[in-house]
Structure formats: structure tokens, C-alpha cells
Tab-separated table of C-alpha atoms in Angstrom:
chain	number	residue	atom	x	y	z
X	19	UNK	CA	111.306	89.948	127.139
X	20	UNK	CA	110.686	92.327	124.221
X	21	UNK	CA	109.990	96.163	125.192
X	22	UNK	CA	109.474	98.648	122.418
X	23	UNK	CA	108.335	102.515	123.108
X	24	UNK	CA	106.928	104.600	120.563
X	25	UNK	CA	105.787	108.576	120.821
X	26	UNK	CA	103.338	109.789	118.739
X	27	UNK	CA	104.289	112.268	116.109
X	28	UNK	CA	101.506	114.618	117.278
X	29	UNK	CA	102.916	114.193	120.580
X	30	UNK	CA	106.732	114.825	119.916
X	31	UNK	CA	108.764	117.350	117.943
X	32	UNK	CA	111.188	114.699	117.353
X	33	UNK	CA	109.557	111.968	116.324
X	34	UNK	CA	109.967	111.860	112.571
X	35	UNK	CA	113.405	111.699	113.312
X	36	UNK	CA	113.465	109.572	116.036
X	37	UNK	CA	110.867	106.988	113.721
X	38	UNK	CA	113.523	107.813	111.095
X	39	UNK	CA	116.146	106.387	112.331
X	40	UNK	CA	114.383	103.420	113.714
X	41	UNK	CA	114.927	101.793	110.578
X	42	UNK	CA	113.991	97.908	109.418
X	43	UNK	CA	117.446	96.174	107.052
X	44	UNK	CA	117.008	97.473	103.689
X	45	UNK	CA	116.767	93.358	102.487
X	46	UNK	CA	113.310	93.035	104.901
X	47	UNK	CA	112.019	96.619	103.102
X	48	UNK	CA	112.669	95.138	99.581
X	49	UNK	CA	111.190	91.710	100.752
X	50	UNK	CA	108.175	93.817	101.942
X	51	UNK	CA	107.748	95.722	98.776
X	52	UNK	CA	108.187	92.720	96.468
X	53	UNK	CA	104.847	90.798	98.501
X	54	UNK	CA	103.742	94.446	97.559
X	55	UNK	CA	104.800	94.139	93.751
X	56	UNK	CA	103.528	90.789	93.710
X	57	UNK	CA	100.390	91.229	95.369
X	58	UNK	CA	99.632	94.452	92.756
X	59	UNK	CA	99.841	92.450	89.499
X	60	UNK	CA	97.601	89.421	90.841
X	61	UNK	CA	95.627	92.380	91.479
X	62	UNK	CA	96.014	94.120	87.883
X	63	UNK	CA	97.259	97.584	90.445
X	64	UNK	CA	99.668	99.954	89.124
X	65	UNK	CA	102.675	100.455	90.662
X	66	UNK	CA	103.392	104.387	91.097
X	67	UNK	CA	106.381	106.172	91.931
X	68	UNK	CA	104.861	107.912	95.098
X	69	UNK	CA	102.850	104.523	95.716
X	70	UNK	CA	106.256	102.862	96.077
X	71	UNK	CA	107.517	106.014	97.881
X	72	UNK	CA	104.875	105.730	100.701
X	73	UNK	CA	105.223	101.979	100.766
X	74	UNK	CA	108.891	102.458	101.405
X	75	UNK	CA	108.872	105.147	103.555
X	76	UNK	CA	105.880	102.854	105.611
X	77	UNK	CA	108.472	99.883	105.795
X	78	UNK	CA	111.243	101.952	106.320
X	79	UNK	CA	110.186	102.929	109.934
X	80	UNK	CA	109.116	101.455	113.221
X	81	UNK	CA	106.493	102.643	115.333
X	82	UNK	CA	102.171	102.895	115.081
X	83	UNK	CA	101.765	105.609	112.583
X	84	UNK	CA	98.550	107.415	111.112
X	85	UNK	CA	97.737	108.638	107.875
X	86	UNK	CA	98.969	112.338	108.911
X	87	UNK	CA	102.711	110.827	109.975
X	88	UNK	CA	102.947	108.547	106.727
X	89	UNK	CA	102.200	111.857	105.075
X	90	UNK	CA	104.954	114.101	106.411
X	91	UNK	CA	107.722	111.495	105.701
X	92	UNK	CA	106.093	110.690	102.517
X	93	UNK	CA	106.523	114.632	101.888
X	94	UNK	CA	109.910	115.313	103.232
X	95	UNK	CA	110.986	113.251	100.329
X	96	UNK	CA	108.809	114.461	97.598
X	97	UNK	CA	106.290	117.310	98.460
X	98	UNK	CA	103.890	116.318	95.969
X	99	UNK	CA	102.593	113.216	97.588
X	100	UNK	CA	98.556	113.453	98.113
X	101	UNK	CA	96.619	112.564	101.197
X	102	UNK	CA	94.562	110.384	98.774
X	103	UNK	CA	97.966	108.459	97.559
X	104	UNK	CA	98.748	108.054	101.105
X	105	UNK	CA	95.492	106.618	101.915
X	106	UNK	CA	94.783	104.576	99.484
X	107	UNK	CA	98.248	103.293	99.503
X	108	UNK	CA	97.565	102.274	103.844
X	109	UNK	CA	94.536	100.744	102.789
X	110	UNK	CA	96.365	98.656	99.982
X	111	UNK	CA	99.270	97.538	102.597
X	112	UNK	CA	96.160	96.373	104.874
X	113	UNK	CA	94.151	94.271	102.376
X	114	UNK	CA	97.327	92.675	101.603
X	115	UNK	CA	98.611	91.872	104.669
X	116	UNK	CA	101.660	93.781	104.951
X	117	UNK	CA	99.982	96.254	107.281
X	118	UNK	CA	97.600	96.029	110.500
X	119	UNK	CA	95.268	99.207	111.454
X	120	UNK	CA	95.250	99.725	115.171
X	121	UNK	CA	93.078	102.480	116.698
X	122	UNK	CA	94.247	102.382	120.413
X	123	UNK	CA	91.355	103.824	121.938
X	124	UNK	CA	90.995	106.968	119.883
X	125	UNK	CA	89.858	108.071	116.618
X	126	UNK	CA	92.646	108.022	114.517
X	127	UNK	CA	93.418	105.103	112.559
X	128	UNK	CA	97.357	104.064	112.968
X	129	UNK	CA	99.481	101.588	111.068
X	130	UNK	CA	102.092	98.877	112.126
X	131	UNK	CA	103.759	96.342	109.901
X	132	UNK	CA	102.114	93.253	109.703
X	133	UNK	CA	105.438	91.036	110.738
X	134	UNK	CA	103.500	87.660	110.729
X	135	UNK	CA	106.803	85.666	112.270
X	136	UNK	CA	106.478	88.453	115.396
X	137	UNK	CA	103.647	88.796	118.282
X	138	UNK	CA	103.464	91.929	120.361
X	139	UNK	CA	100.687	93.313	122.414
X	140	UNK	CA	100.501	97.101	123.901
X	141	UNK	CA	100.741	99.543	126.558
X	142	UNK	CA	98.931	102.490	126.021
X	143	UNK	CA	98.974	105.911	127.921
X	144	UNK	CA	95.773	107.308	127.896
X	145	UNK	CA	97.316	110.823	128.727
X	146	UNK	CA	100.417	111.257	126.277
X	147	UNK	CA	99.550	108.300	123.939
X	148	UNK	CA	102.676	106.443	124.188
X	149	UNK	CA	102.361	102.997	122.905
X	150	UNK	CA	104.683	100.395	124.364
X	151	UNK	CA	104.933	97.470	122.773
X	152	UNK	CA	105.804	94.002	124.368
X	153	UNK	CA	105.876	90.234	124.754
X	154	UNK	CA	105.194	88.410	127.541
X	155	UNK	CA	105.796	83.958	127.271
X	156	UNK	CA	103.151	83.945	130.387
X	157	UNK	CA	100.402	85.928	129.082
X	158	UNK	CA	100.570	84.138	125.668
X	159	UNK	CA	100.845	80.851	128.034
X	160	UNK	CA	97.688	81.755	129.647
X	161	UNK	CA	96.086	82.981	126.343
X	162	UNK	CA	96.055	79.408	125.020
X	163	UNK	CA	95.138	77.685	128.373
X	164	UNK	CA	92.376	80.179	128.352
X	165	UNK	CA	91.131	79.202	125.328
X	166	UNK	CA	91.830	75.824	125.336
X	167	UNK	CA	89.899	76.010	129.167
X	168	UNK	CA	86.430	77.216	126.829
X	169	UNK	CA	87.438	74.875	123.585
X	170	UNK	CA	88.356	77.399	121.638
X	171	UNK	CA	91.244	77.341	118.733
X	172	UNK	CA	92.836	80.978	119.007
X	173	UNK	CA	93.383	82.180	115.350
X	174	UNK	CA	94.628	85.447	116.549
X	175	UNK	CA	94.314	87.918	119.283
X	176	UNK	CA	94.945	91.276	120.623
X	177	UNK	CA	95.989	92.577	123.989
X	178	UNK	CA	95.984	96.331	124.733
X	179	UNK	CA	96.187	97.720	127.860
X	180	UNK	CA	95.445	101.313	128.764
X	181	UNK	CA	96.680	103.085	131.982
X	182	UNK	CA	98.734	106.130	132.261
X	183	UNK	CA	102.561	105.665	131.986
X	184	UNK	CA	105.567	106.653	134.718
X	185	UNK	CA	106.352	110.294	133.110
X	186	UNK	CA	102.346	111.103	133.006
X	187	UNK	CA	101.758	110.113	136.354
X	188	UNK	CA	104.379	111.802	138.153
X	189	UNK	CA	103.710	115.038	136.128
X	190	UNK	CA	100.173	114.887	137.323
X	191	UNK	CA	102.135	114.743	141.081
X	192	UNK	CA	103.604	117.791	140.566
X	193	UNK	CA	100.383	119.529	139.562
């Protein structure tokens, strides 16, 4: 089985360098960016240096990140980057594929890489907002005999489950 934890950045000093050095193989970040490349000239886009610098930085790290965190790494390595660049550039990664949006339950809007060879659903901690991500062969198992049960052909799906992790409930015990 497949467990992944993530923080968020809001929620830990250490994050940026923890998500950082959670890094994806430089060949997978250029393969990213040239579906990027490609997907910008079909489009007639043009391809900025802090467009590629947010792109890279986005495919550079693990984790569910918003706007805000795509930001601050976009800025530790060039301080001019807009919030407009940033956006625009999340938006771009979305409508081509390279990025999902996931809102977990709250308002903020946070990014994953769209890895379309890997499945994962989520964990989420309503009190610290940790996301754990993982895969389960039985729940998929019983997604498709689900759907198969009602005659449906699953396309896609999503599984999050909210509850309130180990660390959050044992810190309420102490309260």
C-alpha cells in the first residue's frame, strides 16, 4: 500500500522545506514542462521566464499546494513573481492537464500534479488539515463492482475522507 502525508504550509513552519526537498527526478519535471511547452504553442501562449519558474517550482515539489504556497517558493527564487503570474500560471497547468484543483473541504483552492499513470485518494484532518494520501487495491476493487452493480462505466472518481488524525485527537485528550 501507498501512504503519503502532507502538512499544510499555513500549518507548518517547515513545510517549504520539507515540500522542498520532496522533490520529483529532474527527467519527469522536464517531461512535465515540455507537455507544458507543447501545450502553449498549440495554444499560441507565451512562454515567460517566471511562467516557467512557477511551472517548475509546481513540478518540482510534492504535496496539495494553494496559490499562497506556489507563491512563496515561486518568490524565494525570484521576488518579483506576481500573484497574477502565479494564478494564471495554476489555472494554465489545470486546463492542460498537468494539474488537478482539490479543495478538501475548505475554501482554498490547492494543487496536485495531475500524474495520470498514478491513483490516490485522501485522508483529511479536519482540525490540522493534514492530507494523507493513499491507495487501497480493495476500495478501488469495490469502486468498480459498485459501479458495475448500477451499470455504470467509472471514468474517474474521487475519494476523500475527513476525520481528525492520531496527533489531533490525542491533543484534544490532553485538553
Amino acid at each position: 500500500p501507498y501512504l503519503m502525508t502532507y502538512t499544510p504550509f499555513a500549518e507548518c513552519r517547515h513545510a517549504m522545506a520539507q515540500a522542498m526537498t520532496q522533490t520529483m527526478p529532474q527527467t519527469s519535471v522536464d517531461e512535465l514542462q515540455d507537455q507544458l511547452n507543447a501545450y502553449m504553442e498549440r495554444k499560441g501562449l507565451r512562454s515567460t521566464s517566471q511562467r516557467r519558474l512557477v511551472s517548475e517550482v509546481f513540478f518540482k515539489t510534492s504535496g496539495h499546494h494553494s496559490i499562497d504556497d506556489v507563491l512563496a517558493m515561486a518568490r524565494a527564487k525570484d521576488p518579483k513573481v506576481g500573484y497574477a503570474t502565479v494564478y494564471r500560471t495554476m489555472k494554465l497547468l489545470v486546463e492542460c492537464g498537468l494539474a488537478n484543483e482539490r479543495h478538501f473541504g475548505e475554501t482554498v483552492t490547492r494543487f496536485e500534479i495531475a500524474l495520470h499513470d498514478h491513483h490516490h485518494d485522501h485522508l483529511i484532518c479536519v482540525d490540522c488539515k493534514r492530507i494523507v494520501e493513499f491507495e487501497d487495491d480493495e476500495i478501488e476493487e469495490l469502486q468498480s463492482k459498485l459501479a458495475e452493480k448500477y451499470g455504470f462505466s467509472l471514468l474517474s472518481h474521487k475519494h476523500e475522507l475527513y476525520g481528525i488524525c492520531g496527533d489531533c485527537r490525542r491533543r484534544r485528550a490532553r485538553s
